[in-house]
Amino acid sequence: MQQQPILLIGGSGKTGGRVNARLQARGIATRPVSRSTAIAFDWTRPETWNAALEGVSRAYVTYQPDIAIDGAVEAIAELARLAGEKKLDHLVLLSGRGEPGAQRAEAALQAAGVPWTIVRASWFNQNFSEGFLADGILAGEIALPVGAVPEPFIDADDIADVVTAALTDRRHANRLYEVTGPRALTFAEAVTEISKAAGLPVRYTQVSPRDFAVGMRQACVPDDVITLLDELFTVVLDGRNNHVMHGVEEALGRPARDFSDYARAAAASGAWRV
């Protein structure tokens, strides 16, 4: 009998793409889906969900643009209900730290009765190299409405390793892993480490929420995304998440990757090459 694939919602994203590569390297069939794949999946079009869930065994669930936004709880609940109807073996959900909306979405997924794993993550290292902050690094300045609040940035490769383990080993069923890096840094400290690793003059500047929004609009960022970023920077990054957690070690038996190691590897790969 042909192996049923594992569904990867957001299969080309920062973590989804990495999970896809890891599973395929182990000879495990996958179905990475997004709005543009042959079997499409769109969070705003529930009519696409049924086909994406058809004939798969397990699923990795990432919600776009953020699991804490309005409507995410209802969407996650409905997706989990459909997964239960289709007898999926396991759901792995990528969640966020310190976000009440994200925790409500976790509860909605758990209530569906499908075995689950929650991976509750801090800010990604890769936001500096594969996300919206990469242009700022190349321009020589990161300007954000965040002060000296430490954040234990997590590496996307560590998240992918935890998710892959959860999808392939039943010992991780019904477990919540809160994953962070091994130490907390302020954004200014993180930018300094990147500047040293990349050999580029990069400075960090704290700006007001208003000036940040103006800059985002000038860069043609949609208003709903600006609102989301403003909440993340001014509400979630208020110190509530500055403690280090050990979910990576709990899941994998090894420590999480340090930010300095990430910065050196990203620089060596050409992530910030002008």
PDB file of C-alpha atoms in Angstrom:
ATOM      1  CA  MET A   1       0.000   0.000   0.000  1.00  0.00           C
ATOM      2  CA  GLN A   2       1.340   3.422  -0.910  1.00  0.00           C
ATOM      3  CA  GLN A   3       2.309   5.577   2.043  1.00  0.00           C
ATOM      4  CA  GLN A   4      -0.132   8.385   2.809  1.00  0.00           C
ATOM      5  CA  PRO A   5       1.576  11.768   2.618  1.00  0.00           C
ATOM      6  CA  ILE A   6       1.980  14.243   5.449  1.00  0.00           C
ATOM      7  CA  LEU A   7       0.190  17.536   4.829  1.00  0.00           C
ATOM      8  CA  LEU A   8       2.275  20.682   5.326  1.00  0.00           C
ATOM      9  CA  ILE A   9       0.123  23.817   5.457  1.00  0.00           C
ATOM     10  CA  GLY A  10       2.461  26.636   4.531  1.00  0.00           C
ATOM     11  CA  GLY A  11       4.860  24.125   3.047  1.00  0.00           C
ATOM     12  CA  SER A  12       7.088  26.756   1.458  1.00  0.00           C
ATOM     13  CA  GLY A  13       7.381  28.958   4.565  1.00  0.00           C
ATOM     14  CA  LYS A  14      10.352  29.393   6.884  1.00  0.00           C
ATOM     15  CA  THR A  15       9.558  26.285   8.886  1.00  0.00           C
ATOM     16  CA  GLY A  16       7.312  24.416   6.433  1.00  0.00           C
ATOM     17  CA  GLY A  17       9.991  24.285   3.743  1.00  0.00           C
ATOM     18  CA  ARG A  18      12.532  22.990   6.225  1.00  0.00           C
ATOM     19  CA  VAL A  19      10.152  20.328   7.534  1.00  0.00           C
ATOM     20  CA  ASN A  20       9.365  19.294   3.959  1.00  0.00           C
ATOM     21  CA  ALA A  21      13.065  18.848   3.161  1.00  0.00           C
ATOM     22  CA  ARG A  22      13.662  16.799   6.297  1.00  0.00           C
ATOM     23  CA  LEU A  23      10.739  14.470   5.685  1.00  0.00           C
ATOM     24  CA  GLN A  24      11.599  13.955   2.024  1.00  0.00           C
ATOM     25  CA  ALA A  25      15.219  13.210   2.940  1.00  0.00           C
ATOM     26  CA  ARG A  26      13.860  10.349   5.051  1.00  0.00           C
ATOM     27  CA  GLY A  27      11.782   9.043   2.163  1.00  0.00           C
ATOM     28  CA  ILE A  28       8.480  10.214   3.670  1.00  0.00           C
ATOM     29  CA  ALA A  29       5.826  11.416   1.234  1.00  0.00           C
ATOM     30  CA  THR A  30       4.646  14.986   1.752  1.00  0.00           C
ATOM     31  CA  ARG A  31       1.955  17.308   0.470  1.00  0.00           C
ATOM     32  CA  PRO A  32       3.149  20.905   0.905  1.00  0.00           C
ATOM     33  CA  VAL A  33       0.245  23.250   0.198  1.00  0.00           C
ATOM     34  CA  SER A  34      -0.345  26.977  -0.185  1.00  0.00           C
ATOM     35  CA  ARG A  35      -2.602  29.208  -2.241  1.00  0.00           C
ATOM     36  CA  SER A  36      -0.478  28.542  -5.359  1.00  0.00           C
ATOM     37  CA  THR A  37       0.027  24.755  -5.214  1.00  0.00           C
ATOM     38  CA  ALA A  38      -1.775  22.267  -7.461  1.00  0.00           C
ATOM     39  CA  ILE A  39      -3.869  21.171  -4.498  1.00  0.00           C
ATOM     40  CA  ALA A  40      -4.454  24.647  -3.135  1.00  0.00           C
ATOM     41  CA  PHE A  41      -4.943  25.625   0.491  1.00  0.00           C
ATOM     42  CA  ASP A  42      -6.114  29.100   1.437  1.00  0.00           C
ATOM     43  CA  TRP A  43      -7.045  30.044   5.009  1.00  0.00           C
ATOM     44  CA  THR A  44      -9.500  32.601   3.634  1.00  0.00           C
ATOM     45  CA  ARG A  45     -11.246  29.990   1.442  1.00  0.00           C
ATOM     46  CA  PRO A  46     -12.504  27.089   3.595  1.00  0.00           C
ATOM     47  CA  GLU A  47     -13.746  25.346   0.467  1.00  0.00           C
ATOM     48  CA  THR A  48     -10.086  24.483  -0.295  1.00  0.00           C
ATOM     49  CA  TRP A  49      -9.460  22.687   2.985  1.00  0.00           C
ATOM     50  CA  ASN A  50     -11.301  19.442   2.274  1.00  0.00           C
ATOM     51  CA  ALA A  51      -9.214  18.491  -0.771  1.00  0.00           C
ATOM     52  CA  ALA A  52      -5.959  19.346   0.994  1.00  0.00           C
ATOM     53  CA  LEU A  53      -6.870  17.032   3.901  1.00  0.00           C
ATOM     54  CA  GLU A  54      -8.039  14.181   1.691  1.00  0.00           C
ATOM     55  CA  GLY A  55      -5.818  11.096   1.823  1.00  0.00           C
ATOM     56  CA  VAL A  56      -3.175  12.388   4.225  1.00  0.00           C
ATOM     57  CA  SER A  57      -2.075  10.772   7.477  1.00  0.00           C
ATOM     58  CA  ARG A  58      -0.848  13.709   9.560  1.00  0.00           C
ATOM     59  CA  ALA A  59      -0.553  17.470   9.207  1.00  0.00           C
ATOM     60  CA  TYR A  60       1.715  20.345  10.154  1.00  0.00           C
ATOM     61  CA  VAL A  61      -0.409  23.458  10.620  1.00  0.00           C
ATOM     62  CA  THR A  62       0.909  27.006  10.308  1.00  0.00           C
ATOM     63  CA  TYR A  63      -1.525  29.906  10.197  1.00  0.00           C
ATOM     64  CA  GLN A  64      -0.979  33.026   8.110  1.00  0.00           C
ATOM     65  CA  PRO A  65      -0.407  35.852   8.709  1.00  0.00           C
ATOM     66  CA  ASP A  66      -0.372  35.128  12.470  1.00  0.00           C
ATOM     67  CA  ILE A  67      -2.176  32.678  14.698  1.00  0.00           C
ATOM     68  CA  ALA A  68      -3.203  35.423  17.133  1.00  0.00           C
ATOM     69  CA  ILE A  69      -5.302  37.459  14.673  1.00  0.00           C
ATOM     70  CA  ASP A  70      -9.088  37.636  14.657  1.00  0.00           C
ATOM     71  CA  GLY A  71     -10.631  34.596  13.000  1.00  0.00           C
ATOM     72  CA  ALA A  72      -7.708  32.256  13.606  1.00  0.00           C
ATOM     73  CA  VAL A  73      -9.377  30.391  16.478  1.00  0.00           C
ATOM     74  CA  GLU A  74     -12.468  29.615  14.417  1.00  0.00           C
ATOM     75  CA  ALA A  75     -10.382  28.576  11.399  1.00  0.00           C
ATOM     76  CA  ILE A  76      -8.131  26.282  13.451  1.00  0.00           C
ATOM     77  CA  ALA A  77     -11.170  24.730  15.151  1.00  0.00           C
ATOM     78  CA  GLU A  78     -12.852  23.980  11.824  1.00  0.00           C
ATOM     79  CA  LEU A  79      -9.676  22.578  10.269  1.00  0.00           C
ATOM     80  CA  ALA A  80      -9.142  20.315  13.286  1.00  0.00           C
ATOM     81  CA  ARG A  81     -12.757  19.151  13.106  1.00  0.00           C
ATOM     82  CA  LEU A  82     -12.289  18.214   9.433  1.00  0.00           C
ATOM     83  CA  ALA A  83      -9.051  16.429  10.332  1.00  0.00           C
ATOM     84  CA  GLY A  84     -10.983  14.389  12.878  1.00  0.00           C
ATOM     85  CA  GLU A  85     -13.631  13.499  10.313  1.00  0.00           C
ATOM     86  CA  LYS A  86     -10.932  12.293   7.938  1.00  0.00           C
ATOM     87  CA  LYS A  87      -9.253  10.224  10.667  1.00  0.00           C
ATOM     88  CA  LEU A  88      -5.886  11.958  10.630  1.00  0.00           C
ATOM     89  CA  ASP A  89      -3.416  10.431  13.091  1.00  0.00           C
ATOM     90  CA  HIS A  90      -1.758  13.599  14.340  1.00  0.00           C
ATOM     91  CA  LEU A  91      -1.816  17.401  14.086  1.00  0.00           C
ATOM     92  CA  VAL A  92       1.260  19.517  14.841  1.00  0.00           C
ATOM     93  CA  LEU A  93       0.521  23.221  15.349  1.00  0.00           C
ATOM     94  CA  LEU A  94       3.038  26.062  15.209  1.00  0.00           C
ATOM     95  CA  SER A  95       1.988  28.597  17.829  1.00  0.00           C
ATOM     96  CA  GLY A  96       3.333  31.797  19.367  1.00  0.00           C
ATOM     97  CA  ARG A  97       4.447  32.742  22.860  1.00  0.00           C
ATOM     98  CA  GLY A  98       2.613  35.219  25.017  1.00  0.00           C
ATOM     99  CA  GLU A  99      -0.337  35.677  22.671  1.00  0.00           C
ATOM    100  CA  PRO A 100      -3.758  34.963  24.255  1.00  0.00           C
ATOM    101  CA  GLY A 101      -5.277  34.485  20.801  1.00  0.00           C
ATOM    102  CA  ALA A 102      -2.671  31.870  19.960  1.00  0.00           C
ATOM    103  CA  GLN A 103      -3.423  29.975  23.141  1.00  0.00           C
ATOM    104  CA  ARG A 104      -7.135  29.978  22.312  1.00  0.00           C
ATOM    105  CA  ALA A 105      -6.261  28.509  18.900  1.00  0.00           C
ATOM    106  CA  GLU A 106      -4.193  25.813  20.611  1.00  0.00           C
ATOM    107  CA  ALA A 107      -7.185  24.905  22.797  1.00  0.00           C
ATOM    108  CA  ALA A 108      -9.460  24.752  19.755  1.00  0.00           C
ATOM    109  CA  LEU A 109      -7.110  22.316  18.023  1.00  0.00           C
ATOM    110  CA  GLN A 110      -6.790  20.160  21.132  1.00  0.00           C
ATOM    111  CA  ALA A 111     -10.573  19.997  21.563  1.00  0.00           C
ATOM    112  CA  ALA A 112     -11.053  18.231  18.215  1.00  0.00           C
ATOM    113  CA  GLY A 113      -9.907  14.893  19.616  1.00  0.00           C
ATOM    114  CA  VAL A 114      -7.056  14.300  17.150  1.00  0.00           C
ATOM    115  CA  PRO A 115      -3.670  13.531  18.754  1.00  0.00           C
ATOM    116  CA  TRP A 116      -1.728  16.796  18.767  1.00  0.00           C
ATOM    117  CA  THR A 117       1.604  18.454  19.409  1.00  0.00           C
ATOM    118  CA  ILE A 118       1.908  22.197  20.047  1.00  0.00           C
ATOM    119  CA  VAL A 119       5.202  23.910  19.170  1.00  0.00           C
ATOM    120  CA  ARG A 120       5.014  27.348  20.814  1.00  0.00           C
ATOM    121  CA  ALA A 121       7.864  29.424  19.417  1.00  0.00           C
ATOM    122  CA  SER A 122       9.619  32.697  20.155  1.00  0.00           C
ATOM    123  CA  TRP A 123      10.776  35.124  17.432  1.00  0.00           C
ATOM    124  CA  PHE A 124      12.644  33.437  14.584  1.00  0.00           C
ATOM    125  CA  ASN A 125      16.333  34.132  14.003  1.00  0.00           C
ATOM    126  CA  GLN A 126      15.546  33.940  10.303  1.00  0.00           C
ATOM    127  CA  ASN A 127      13.392  37.067  10.430  1.00  0.00           C
ATOM    128  CA  PHE A 128      16.743  38.860  10.168  1.00  0.00           C
ATOM    129  CA  SER A 129      17.887  36.944   7.079  1.00  0.00           C
ATOM    130  CA  GLU A 130      14.808  35.566   5.318  1.00  0.00           C
ATOM    131  CA  GLY A 131      12.124  37.969   6.502  1.00  0.00           C
ATOM    132  CA  PHE A 132      11.224  41.625   6.488  1.00  0.00           C
ATOM    133  CA  LEU A 133      14.284  42.665   8.531  1.00  0.00           C
ATOM    134  CA  ALA A 134      16.804  41.452   5.943  1.00  0.00           C
ATOM    135  CA  ASP A 135      16.512  44.622   3.848  1.00  0.00           C
ATOM    136  CA  GLY A 136      17.248  46.702   6.923  1.00  0.00           C
ATOM    137  CA  ILE A 137      20.430  44.738   7.572  1.00  0.00           C
ATOM    138  CA  LEU A 138      21.597  45.437   4.027  1.00  0.00           C
ATOM    139  CA  ALA A 139      20.613  49.103   4.332  1.00  0.00           C
ATOM    140  CA  GLY A 140      22.646  49.442   7.538  1.00  0.00           C
ATOM    141  CA  GLU A 141      19.813  50.102   9.984  1.00  0.00           C
ATOM    142  CA  ILE A 142      17.059  48.197  11.758  1.00  0.00           C
ATOM    143  CA  ALA A 143      14.440  50.633  13.069  1.00  0.00           C
ATOM    144  CA  LEU A 144      11.703  49.148  15.268  1.00  0.00           C
ATOM    145  CA  PRO A 145       9.390  50.344  18.067  1.00  0.00           C
ATOM    146  CA  VAL A 146      11.108  48.060  20.601  1.00  0.00           C
ATOM    147  CA  GLY A 147      13.351  49.115  23.483  1.00  0.00           C
ATOM    148  CA  ALA A 148      15.746  47.101  25.593  1.00  0.00           C
ATOM    149  CA  VAL A 149      13.432  44.109  25.939  1.00  0.00           C
ATOM    150  CA  PRO A 150      15.241  40.751  25.712  1.00  0.00           C
ATOM    151  CA  GLU A 151      13.892  38.042  23.410  1.00  0.00           C
ATOM    152  CA  PRO A 152      15.272  34.457  23.291  1.00  0.00           C
ATOM    153  CA  PHE A 153      15.240  34.197  19.492  1.00  0.00           C
ATOM    154  CA  ILE A 154      14.712  30.660  18.148  1.00  0.00           C
ATOM    155  CA  ASP A 155      16.270  29.159  15.043  1.00  0.00           C
ATOM    156  CA  ALA A 156      13.872  27.927  12.349  1.00  0.00           C
ATOM    157  CA  ASP A 157      16.023  24.822  11.923  1.00  0.00           C
ATOM    158  CA  ASP A 158      15.426  23.921  15.573  1.00  0.00           C
ATOM    159  CA  ILE A 159      11.678  24.386  15.075  1.00  0.00           C
ATOM    160  CA  ALA A 160      11.808  22.180  11.976  1.00  0.00           C
ATOM    161  CA  ASP A 161      13.671  19.459  13.863  1.00  0.00           C
ATOM    162  CA  VAL A 162      11.085  19.488  16.665  1.00  0.00           C
ATOM    163  CA  VAL A 163       8.177  19.433  14.201  1.00  0.00           C
ATOM    164  CA  THR A 164       9.743  16.607  12.188  1.00  0.00           C
ATOM    165  CA  ALA A 165      10.239  14.580  15.353  1.00  0.00           C
ATOM    166  CA  ALA A 166       6.623  15.183  16.367  1.00  0.00           C
ATOM    167  CA  LEU A 167       5.318  14.109  12.962  1.00  0.00           C
ATOM    168  CA  THR A 168       7.328  10.895  12.921  1.00  0.00           C
ATOM    169  CA  ASP A 169       7.414   9.703  16.534  1.00  0.00           C
ATOM    170  CA  ARG A 170       4.249   9.028  18.548  1.00  0.00           C
ATOM    171  CA  ARG A 171       6.090   9.743  21.801  1.00  0.00           C
ATOM    172  CA  HIS A 172       5.502  13.430  21.091  1.00  0.00           C
ATOM    173  CA  ALA A 173       1.708  13.074  20.956  1.00  0.00           C
ATOM    174  CA  ASN A 174      -0.262  15.384  23.229  1.00  0.00           C
ATOM    175  CA  ARG A 175       2.831  17.355  24.252  1.00  0.00           C
ATOM    176  CA  LEU A 176       3.390  21.115  24.289  1.00  0.00           C
ATOM    177  CA  TYR A 177       6.936  22.269  23.568  1.00  0.00           C
ATOM    178  CA  GLU A 178       7.741  25.912  24.242  1.00  0.00           C
ATOM    179  CA  VAL A 179      10.839  26.491  22.120  1.00  0.00           C
ATOM    180  CA  THR A 180      13.314  29.350  22.457  1.00  0.00           C
ATOM    181  CA  GLY A 181      16.980  29.949  21.941  1.00  0.00           C
ATOM    182  CA  PRO A 182      19.409  29.322  24.830  1.00  0.00           C
ATOM    183  CA  ARG A 183      19.730  33.015  25.801  1.00  0.00           C
ATOM    184  CA  ALA A 184      17.775  36.225  25.476  1.00  0.00           C
ATOM    185  CA  LEU A 185      19.077  39.253  23.557  1.00  0.00           C
ATOM    186  CA  THR A 186      17.656  42.671  22.891  1.00  0.00           C
ATOM    187  CA  PHE A 187      17.121  43.611  19.261  1.00  0.00           C
ATOM    188  CA  ALA A 188      20.073  45.984  19.562  1.00  0.00           C
ATOM    189  CA  GLU A 189      22.301  43.143  20.795  1.00  0.00           C
ATOM    190  CA  ALA A 190      21.097  40.838  18.027  1.00  0.00           C
ATOM    191  CA  VAL A 191      21.847  43.466  15.383  1.00  0.00           C
ATOM    192  CA  THR A 192      25.331  43.970  16.856  1.00  0.00           C
ATOM    193  CA  GLU A 193      26.028  40.244  16.574  1.00  0.00           C
ATOM    194  CA  ILE A 194      24.836  40.212  12.967  1.00  0.00           C
ATOM    195  CA  SER A 195      26.950  43.271  12.161  1.00  0.00           C
ATOM    196  CA  LYS A 196      30.066  41.524  13.481  1.00  0.00           C
ATOM    197  CA  ALA A 197      29.304  38.227  11.743  1.00  0.00           C
ATOM    198  CA  ALA A 198      28.499  39.827   8.400  1.00  0.00           C
ATOM    199  CA  GLY A 199      31.216  42.457   8.515  1.00  0.00           C
ATOM    200  CA  LEU A 200      28.655  45.166   7.815  1.00  0.00           C
ATOM    201  CA  PRO A 201      28.019  48.450   9.637  1.00  0.00           C
ATOM    202  CA  VAL A 202      24.488  47.930  10.957  1.00  0.00           C
ATOM    203  CA  ARG A 203      22.885  49.926  13.777  1.00  0.00           C
ATOM    204  CA  TYR A 204      19.689  49.497  15.720  1.00  0.00           C
ATOM    205  CA  THR A 205      17.344  52.455  16.205  1.00  0.00           C
ATOM    206  CA  GLN A 206      14.268  52.550  18.398  1.00  0.00           C
ATOM    207  CA  VAL A 207      11.449  54.508  16.753  1.00  0.00           C
ATOM    208  CA  SER A 208       7.942  55.406  17.836  1.00  0.00           C
ATOM    209  CA  PRO A 209       5.049  53.164  16.770  1.00  0.00           C
ATOM    210  CA  ARG A 210       3.768  56.051  14.636  1.00  0.00           C
ATOM    211  CA  ASP A 211       7.071  56.501  12.789  1.00  0.00           C
ATOM    212  CA  PHE A 212       7.323  52.747  12.313  1.00  0.00           C
ATOM    213  CA  ALA A 213       3.839  52.638  10.734  1.00  0.00           C
ATOM    214  CA  VAL A 214       4.701  55.574   8.452  1.00  0.00           C
ATOM    215  CA  GLY A 215       7.834  53.791   7.265  1.00  0.00           C
ATOM    216  CA  MET A 216       5.912  50.596   6.607  1.00  0.00           C
ATOM    217  CA  ARG A 217       3.318  52.453   4.546  1.00  0.00           C
ATOM    218  CA  GLN A 218       6.061  54.096   2.518  1.00  0.00           C
ATOM    219  CA  ALA A 219       7.341  50.580   1.817  1.00  0.00           C
ATOM    220  CA  CYS A 220       3.834  49.624   0.583  1.00  0.00           C
ATOM    221  CA  VAL A 221       3.175  47.214   3.444  1.00  0.00           C
ATOM    222  CA  PRO A 222      -0.602  46.553   3.732  1.00  0.00           C
ATOM    223  CA  ASP A 223      -2.401  48.211   6.641  1.00  0.00           C
ATOM    224  CA  ASP A 224      -3.514  44.904   8.178  1.00  0.00           C
ATOM    225  CA  VAL A 225       0.082  43.706   8.283  1.00  0.00           C
ATOM    226  CA  ILE A 226       1.184  47.016   9.826  1.00  0.00           C
ATOM    227  CA  THR A 227      -1.474  46.613  12.523  1.00  0.00           C
ATOM    228  CA  LEU A 228      -0.277  43.078  13.236  1.00  0.00           C
ATOM    229  CA  LEU A 229       3.373  44.138  13.455  1.00  0.00           C
ATOM    230  CA  ASP A 230       2.488  47.055  15.707  1.00  0.00           C
ATOM    231  CA  GLU A 231       0.731  44.702  18.128  1.00  0.00           C
ATOM    232  CA  LEU A 232       3.611  42.231  18.085  1.00  0.00           C
ATOM    233  CA  PHE A 233       6.218  44.906  18.764  1.00  0.00           C
ATOM    234  CA  THR A 234       4.320  47.015  21.274  1.00  0.00           C
ATOM    235  CA  VAL A 235       2.220  44.397  23.094  1.00  0.00           C
ATOM    236  CA  VAL A 236       3.804  40.961  22.876  1.00  0.00           C
ATOM    237  CA  LEU A 237       7.350  42.320  23.138  1.00  0.00           C
ATOM    238  CA  ASP A 238       6.696  43.873  26.530  1.00  0.00           C
ATOM    239  CA  GLY A 239       8.944  41.530  28.504  1.00  0.00           C
ATOM    240  CA  ARG A 240       6.416  38.729  28.995  1.00  0.00           C
ATOM    241  CA  ASN A 241       8.484  36.372  26.811  1.00  0.00           C
ATOM    242  CA  ASN A 242      12.019  37.163  27.927  1.00  0.00           C
ATOM    243  CA  HIS A 243      12.503  33.926  29.865  1.00  0.00           C
ATOM    244  CA  VAL A 244      14.348  31.052  28.195  1.00  0.00           C
ATOM    245  CA  MET A 245      12.460  27.784  27.777  1.00  0.00           C
ATOM    246  CA  HIS A 246      13.851  24.340  27.018  1.00  0.00           C
ATOM    247  CA  GLY A 247      11.376  22.800  24.583  1.00  0.00           C
ATOM    248  CA  VAL A 248      14.066  21.981  22.018  1.00  0.00           C
ATOM    249  CA  GLU A 249      16.036  19.992  24.575  1.00  0.00           C
ATOM    250  CA  GLU A 250      12.888  18.316  25.903  1.00  0.00           C
ATOM    251  CA  ALA A 251      11.901  17.170  22.410  1.00  0.00           C
ATOM    252  CA  LEU A 252      15.293  16.384  20.905  1.00  0.00           C
ATOM    253  CA  GLY A 253      17.690  15.783  23.783  1.00  0.00           C
ATOM    254  CA  ARG A 254      20.046  18.551  22.656  1.00  0.00           C
ATOM    255  CA  PRO A 255      20.262  22.290  23.327  1.00  0.00           C
ATOM    256  CA  ALA A 256      18.845  24.918  21.013  1.00  0.00           C
ATOM    257  CA  ARG A 257      21.144  26.722  18.572  1.00  0.00           C
ATOM    258  CA  ASP A 258      22.743  29.920  19.847  1.00  0.00           C
ATOM    259  CA  PHE A 259      22.082  33.191  18.026  1.00  0.00           C
ATOM    260  CA  SER A 260      25.810  33.730  17.407  1.00  0.00           C
ATOM    261  CA  ASP A 261      26.032  30.388  15.593  1.00  0.00           C
ATOM    262  CA  TYR A 262      23.044  31.363  13.472  1.00  0.00           C
ATOM    263  CA  ALA A 263      24.542  34.766  12.596  1.00  0.00           C
ATOM    264  CA  ARG A 264      27.875  33.269  11.543  1.00  0.00           C
ATOM    265  CA  ALA A 265      26.224  30.569   9.436  1.00  0.00           C
ATOM    266  CA  ALA A 266      23.834  33.009   7.774  1.00  0.00           C
ATOM    267  CA  ALA A 267      26.676  35.390   6.966  1.00  0.00           C
ATOM    268  CA  ALA A 268      28.765  32.540   5.532  1.00  0.00           C
ATOM    269  CA  SER A 269      25.836  31.478   3.337  1.00  0.00           C
ATOM    270  CA  GLY A 270      25.635  34.964   1.811  1.00  0.00           C
ATOM    271  CA  ALA A 271      22.359  35.950   3.478  1.00  0.00           C
ATOM    272  CA  TRP A 272      23.519  39.564   3.855  1.00  0.00           C
ATOM    273  CA  ARG A 273      25.815  39.775   0.845  1.00  0.00           C
ATOM    274  CA  VAL A 274      25.354  43.102  -0.929  1.00  0.00           C
TER     275      VAL A 274
END
